[in-house]
mmCIF file of C-alpha atoms in Angstrom:
data_model
loop_
_atom_site.group_PDB
_atom_site.id
_atom_site.type_symbol
_atom_site.label_atom_id
_atom_site.label_comp_id
_atom_site.label_asym_id
_atom_site.label_seq_id
_atom_site.Cartn_x
_atom_site.Cartn_y
_atom_site.Cartn_z
ATOM 1 C CA MET A 1 56.131 27.795 66.238
ATOM 2 C CA ALA A 2 56.143 28.522 63.003
ATOM 3 C CA PRO A 3 52.852 28.601 60.897
ATOM 4 C CA VAL A 4 52.048 25.529 58.471
ATOM 5 C CA SER A 5 51.369 26.582 55.063
ATOM 6 C CA GLU A 6 48.789 24.521 53.428
ATOM 7 C CA GLN A 7 49.925 22.864 50.599
ATOM 8 C CA THR A 8 47.745 21.206 47.571
ATOM 9 C CA ILE A 9 49.486 17.713 46.531
ATOM 10 C CA THR A 10 47.931 15.821 44.070
ATOM 11 C CA SER A 11 48.580 12.892 41.986
ATOM 12 C CA ASP A 12 48.340 11.756 38.578
ATOM 13 C CA ASP A 13 45.251 9.824 39.085
ATOM 14 C CA GLU A 14 43.228 12.635 40.353
ATOM 15 C CA PRO A 15 41.440 14.423 37.327
ATOM 16 C CA THR A 16 42.294 18.398 37.244
ATOM 17 C CA ARG A 17 40.226 21.166 36.182
ATOM 18 C CA ARG A 18 42.120 21.071 33.249
ATOM 19 C CA ASP A 19 41.013 17.386 32.554
ATOM 20 C CA PHE A 20 37.351 18.633 33.098
ATOM 21 C CA ILE A 21 37.732 21.548 30.408
ATOM 22 C CA TYR A 22 39.158 19.090 27.723
ATOM 23 C CA ILE A 23 36.163 16.316 28.068
ATOM 24 C CA ALA A 24 33.588 19.342 27.960
ATOM 25 C CA SER A 25 34.834 20.308 25.474
ATOM 26 C CA GLY A 26 35.451 17.178 23.656
ATOM 27 C CA MET A 27 31.539 16.353 24.362
ATOM 28 C CA LEU A 28 30.413 19.619 23.303
ATOM 29 C CA GLY A 29 32.399 19.018 20.005
ATOM 30 C CA VAL A 30 30.860 15.818 19.445
ATOM 31 C CA VAL A 31 27.042 17.212 20.187
ATOM 32 C CA GLY A 32 28.029 20.403 17.722
ATOM 33 C CA ALA A 33 29.317 17.739 14.456
ATOM 34 C CA ALA A 34 26.124 15.532 15.134
ATOM 35 C CA GLY A 35 23.753 18.412 15.073
ATOM 36 C CA LEU A 36 25.389 19.964 12.158
ATOM 37 C CA ALA A 37 25.716 16.242 10.591
ATOM 38 C CA TRP A 38 21.898 15.554 11.182
ATOM 39 C CA PRO A 39 20.501 17.753 8.444
ATOM 40 C CA PHE A 40 22.181 15.857 6.249
ATOM 41 C CA ILE A 41 21.319 12.171 7.102
ATOM 42 C CA ASP A 42 17.538 13.270 7.672
ATOM 43 C CA GLN A 43 17.259 14.597 4.033
ATOM 44 C CA MET A 44 18.303 10.705 3.068
ATOM 45 C CA ARG A 45 15.202 9.206 4.247
ATOM 46 C CA PRO A 46 12.034 8.865 1.631
ATOM 47 C CA ASP A 47 9.154 11.225 2.423
ATOM 48 C CA ALA A 48 6.208 10.353 4.078
ATOM 49 C CA ALA A 49 3.904 9.678 0.760
ATOM 50 C CA VAL A 50 6.931 7.841 -0.324
ATOM 51 C CA ARG A 51 7.037 5.749 3.210
ATOM 52 C CA ALA A 52 2.953 5.464 3.174
ATOM 53 C CA ALA A 53 2.455 4.280 -0.477
ATOM 54 C CA GLY A 54 2.949 0.658 0.411
ATOM 55 C CA GLN A 55 1.074 0.929 3.749
ATOM 56 C CA PRO A 56 -2.501 -0.552 3.458
ATOM 57 C CA VAL A 57 -6.081 1.449 2.376
ATOM 58 C CA ASP A 58 -8.658 1.113 4.121
ATOM 59 C CA ILE A 59 -11.643 2.515 1.837
ATOM 60 C CA ASP A 60 -15.618 2.978 3.252
ATOM 61 C CA VAL A 61 -17.339 1.342 1.104
ATOM 62 C CA SER A 62 -20.914 1.701 2.990
ATOM 63 C CA SER A 63 -22.285 4.312 0.655
ATOM 64 C CA ILE A 64 -21.259 1.621 -3.134
ATOM 65 C CA GLU A 65 -24.719 0.536 -4.529
ATOM 66 C CA PRO A 66 -25.076 -2.779 -6.144
ATOM 67 C CA GLY A 67 -23.630 -2.031 -10.296
ATOM 68 C CA ALA A 68 -21.646 0.888 -8.564
ATOM 69 C CA ALA A 69 -17.655 0.893 -8.896
ATOM 70 C CA ILE A 70 -15.091 3.049 -7.861
ATOM 71 C CA ILE A 71 -11.420 3.363 -8.086
ATOM 72 C CA VAL A 72 -8.925 3.665 -5.621
ATOM 73 C CA THR A 73 -5.246 3.994 -5.376
ATOM 74 C CA TRP A 74 -2.897 1.614 -3.704
ATOM 75 C CA ARG A 75 0.925 1.923 -4.515
ATOM 76 C CA GLY A 76 0.510 4.494 -7.005
ATOM 77 C CA LYS A 77 -1.417 1.995 -8.900
ATOM 78 C CA PRO A 78 -5.689 2.541 -9.847
ATOM 79 C CA TYR A 79 -7.503 -0.269 -8.763
ATOM 80 C CA PHE A 80 -11.724 -1.338 -9.154
ATOM 81 C CA VAL A 81 -13.466 -1.867 -6.563
ATOM 82 C CA ARG A 82 -17.110 -3.084 -7.643
ATOM 83 C CA ARG A 83 -20.325 -4.069 -5.612
ATOM 84 C CA LEU A 84 -21.812 -6.206 -8.274
ATOM 85 C CA THR A 85 -25.781 -7.269 -8.382
ATOM 86 C CA GLU A 86 -27.304 -10.748 -9.194
ATOM 87 C CA ALA A 87 -27.640 -10.563 -12.595
ATOM 88 C CA GLU A 88 -23.874 -9.879 -13.294
ATOM 89 C CA ILE A 89 -22.817 -12.659 -10.388
ATOM 90 C CA GLU A 90 -25.136 -15.152 -12.902
ATOM 91 C CA ALA A 91 -23.768 -13.736 -15.915
ATOM 92 C CA VAL A 92 -19.862 -13.883 -14.922
ATOM 93 C CA THR A 93 -20.518 -17.523 -13.213
ATOM 94 C CA ALA A 94 -22.704 -18.551 -16.439
ATOM 95 C CA LEU A 95 -19.478 -18.350 -18.831
ATOM 96 C CA PRO A 96 -17.969 -20.918 -20.001
ATOM 97 C CA GLU A 97 -13.989 -21.293 -18.658
ATOM 98 C CA ASP A 98 -12.893 -22.789 -21.372
ATOM 99 C CA GLY A 99 -13.726 -20.329 -23.761
ATOM 100 C CA LEU A 100 -11.698 -17.620 -21.837
ATOM 101 C CA LYS A 101 -8.497 -16.434 -22.898
ATOM 102 C CA ASP A 102 -6.429 -17.103 -19.517
ATOM 103 C CA PRO A 103 -9.188 -19.698 -17.946
ATOM 104 C CA ALA A 104 -10.147 -18.754 -14.180
ATOM 105 C CA PRO A 105 -13.055 -19.772 -12.568
ATOM 106 C CA ALA A 106 -15.394 -16.479 -11.439
ATOM 107 C CA GLU A 107 -16.037 -17.686 -8.286
ATOM 108 C CA PRO A 108 -12.418 -16.824 -6.356
ATOM 109 C CA ARG A 109 -12.480 -13.658 -8.139
ATOM 110 C CA ILE A 110 -15.366 -12.286 -6.129
ATOM 111 C CA GLY A 111 -15.428 -10.881 -2.591
ATOM 112 C CA GLY A 112 -11.816 -12.816 -1.419
ATOM 113 C CA PRO A 113 -12.580 -14.060 2.017
ATOM 114 C CA ALA A 114 -15.099 -16.345 2.283
ATOM 115 C CA ASP A 115 -17.323 -14.010 4.754
ATOM 116 C CA GLU A 116 -20.982 -12.755 4.012
ATOM 117 C CA ALA A 117 -19.768 -9.007 3.775
ATOM 118 C CA ALA A 118 -17.516 -9.991 0.806
ATOM 119 C CA LYS A 119 -20.588 -12.235 -1.154
ATOM 120 C CA ASP A 120 -20.790 -9.627 -4.062
ATOM 121 C CA TRP A 121 -17.334 -7.506 -4.215
ATOM 122 C CA VAL A 122 -15.112 -7.448 -7.002
ATOM 123 C CA VAL A 123 -11.284 -5.764 -6.337
ATOM 124 C CA VAL A 124 -9.016 -5.756 -9.566
ATOM 125 C CA ALA A 125 -6.193 -3.218 -11.322
ATOM 126 C CA ALA A 126 -7.277 -0.894 -13.003
ATOM 127 C CA ASN A 127 -4.894 -0.882 -15.662
ATOM 128 C CA CYS A 128 -5.135 -3.265 -18.758
ATOM 129 C CA THR A 129 -2.948 -6.170 -18.864
ATOM 130 C CA HIS A 130 -1.841 -4.951 -23.037
ATOM 131 C CA LEU A 131 -0.474 -1.697 -22.782
ATOM 132 C CA GLY A 132 -2.029 -0.155 -19.500
ATOM 133 C CA CYS A 133 -4.760 1.859 -20.374
ATOM 134 C CA ILE A 134 -7.443 2.197 -17.438
ATOM 135 C CA PRO A 135 -10.988 0.517 -19.059
ATOM 136 C CA LYS A 136 -14.470 2.421 -18.833
ATOM 137 C CA VAL A 137 -16.999 0.351 -17.247
ATOM 138 C CA VAL A 138 -19.708 -0.622 -19.822
ATOM 139 C CA ASP A 139 -22.960 -2.467 -18.582
ATOM 140 C CA SER A 140 -23.862 -5.116 -20.776
ATOM 141 C CA GLY A 141 -24.057 -8.684 -19.731
ATOM 142 C CA ALA A 142 -21.008 -10.507 -18.287
ATOM 143 C CA ASP A 143 -19.176 -7.847 -20.310
ATOM 144 C CA GLY A 144 -17.523 -5.312 -17.333
ATOM 145 C CA TRP A 145 -14.897 -3.396 -18.948
ATOM 146 C CA HIS A 146 -13.712 -2.262 -21.814
ATOM 147 C CA CYS A 147 -10.332 -0.627 -23.171
ATOM 148 C CA PRO A 148 -10.748 2.149 -25.004
ATOM 149 C CA CYS A 149 -7.181 1.709 -26.903
ATOM 150 C CA HIS A 150 -7.334 -1.241 -27.813
ATOM 151 C CA GLY A 151 -10.704 -3.399 -27.422
ATOM 152 C CA SER A 152 -9.930 -6.053 -24.392
ATOM 153 C CA VAL A 153 -12.690 -7.119 -22.748
ATOM 154 C CA PHE A 154 -13.108 -7.608 -19.345
ATOM 155 C CA ASP A 155 -16.012 -9.275 -17.489
ATOM 156 C CA PHE A 156 -16.954 -7.977 -13.979
ATOM 157 C CA THR A 157 -14.976 -9.956 -11.854
ATOM 158 C CA GLY A 158 -11.520 -8.902 -14.441
ATOM 159 C CA ARG A 159 -10.976 -12.008 -16.319
ATOM 160 C CA ILE A 160 -10.217 -11.322 -20.771
ATOM 161 C CA LEU A 161 -12.971 -11.962 -22.497
ATOM 162 C CA HIS A 162 -11.327 -11.252 -26.237
ATOM 163 C CA GLY A 163 -8.790 -8.828 -27.055
ATOM 164 C CA PRO A 164 -4.816 -8.320 -27.044
ATOM 165 C CA ALA A 165 -4.532 -8.413 -23.029
ATOM 166 C CA PRO A 166 -2.754 -11.058 -22.585
ATOM 167 C CA ILE A 167 -3.901 -12.198 -19.100
ATOM 168 C CA ASN A 168 -7.055 -11.021 -16.741
ATOM 169 C CA LEU A 169 -6.809 -8.212 -14.731
ATOM 170 C CA PRO A 170 -4.496 -8.997 -11.225
ATOM 171 C CA GLN A 171 -6.550 -8.760 -7.728
ATOM 172 C CA PRO A 172 -4.366 -6.721 -5.056
ATOM 173 C CA PRO A 173 -4.402 -8.671 -1.803
ATOM 174 C CA HIS A 174 -7.167 -7.031 0.095
ATOM 175 C CA VAL A 175 -9.616 -8.054 3.019
ATOM 176 C CA PHE A 176 -13.242 -6.986 4.343
ATOM 177 C CA ALA A 177 -12.018 -5.566 8.045
ATOM 178 C CA ASP A 178 -15.752 -5.379 8.429
ATOM 179 C CA ASP A 179 -18.957 -5.039 6.635
ATOM 180 C CA THR A 180 -18.158 -1.708 5.703
ATOM 181 C CA THR A 181 -14.554 -1.179 5.417
ATOM 182 C CA LEU A 182 -12.526 -3.063 2.955
ATOM 183 C CA THR A 183 -8.877 -2.877 3.633
ATOM 184 C CA ILE A 184 -6.547 -3.044 0.499
ATOM 185 C CA GLY A 185 -2.953 -4.109 1.103
ATOM 186 C CA THR A 186 -3.087 -6.978 3.911
ATOM 187 C CA ASP A 187 -1.191 -10.310 3.323
ATOM 188 C CA THR A 188 -4.030 -11.956 5.079
ATOM 189 C CA VAL A 189 -6.148 -12.863 2.175
#
């Protein structure tokens, strides 16, 4: 009997080694191109400071005594956070609204949400609405902040009493998360 020789029969439907090498090389090329392109794509994202600028800010207000104020920054702008004394609350609520340049009641500007933790707090923008200067605190009756540039005077709730400023100091969205934590930048007011 004659020796039987082995023959390999392949059809066009079965993958060969050459097909595997082509596929593997193509996949390696795609991964390499993505690896080279990623640094260029990643550098287009804003950095962490820019992404965090719009996030809410939590402030521990436990150490702020009545009559004291601090300045905090949210979205790159300064804001006054002031704890009012009973005398300051009485002085600003006694001001007649009709005599104000931008009439607004004082009560809604004090505290924010109707809870016990916020009853004596005011949070307002620390930029004068005239030209953007930062007013200085002056403790004299209802006069809360005096703008040193052009003489605008705001009460302790940020309402314009007199001077060239056209409107009251705006209030950011804020809420007390608990008795000692003020969150500025939340939409749940």
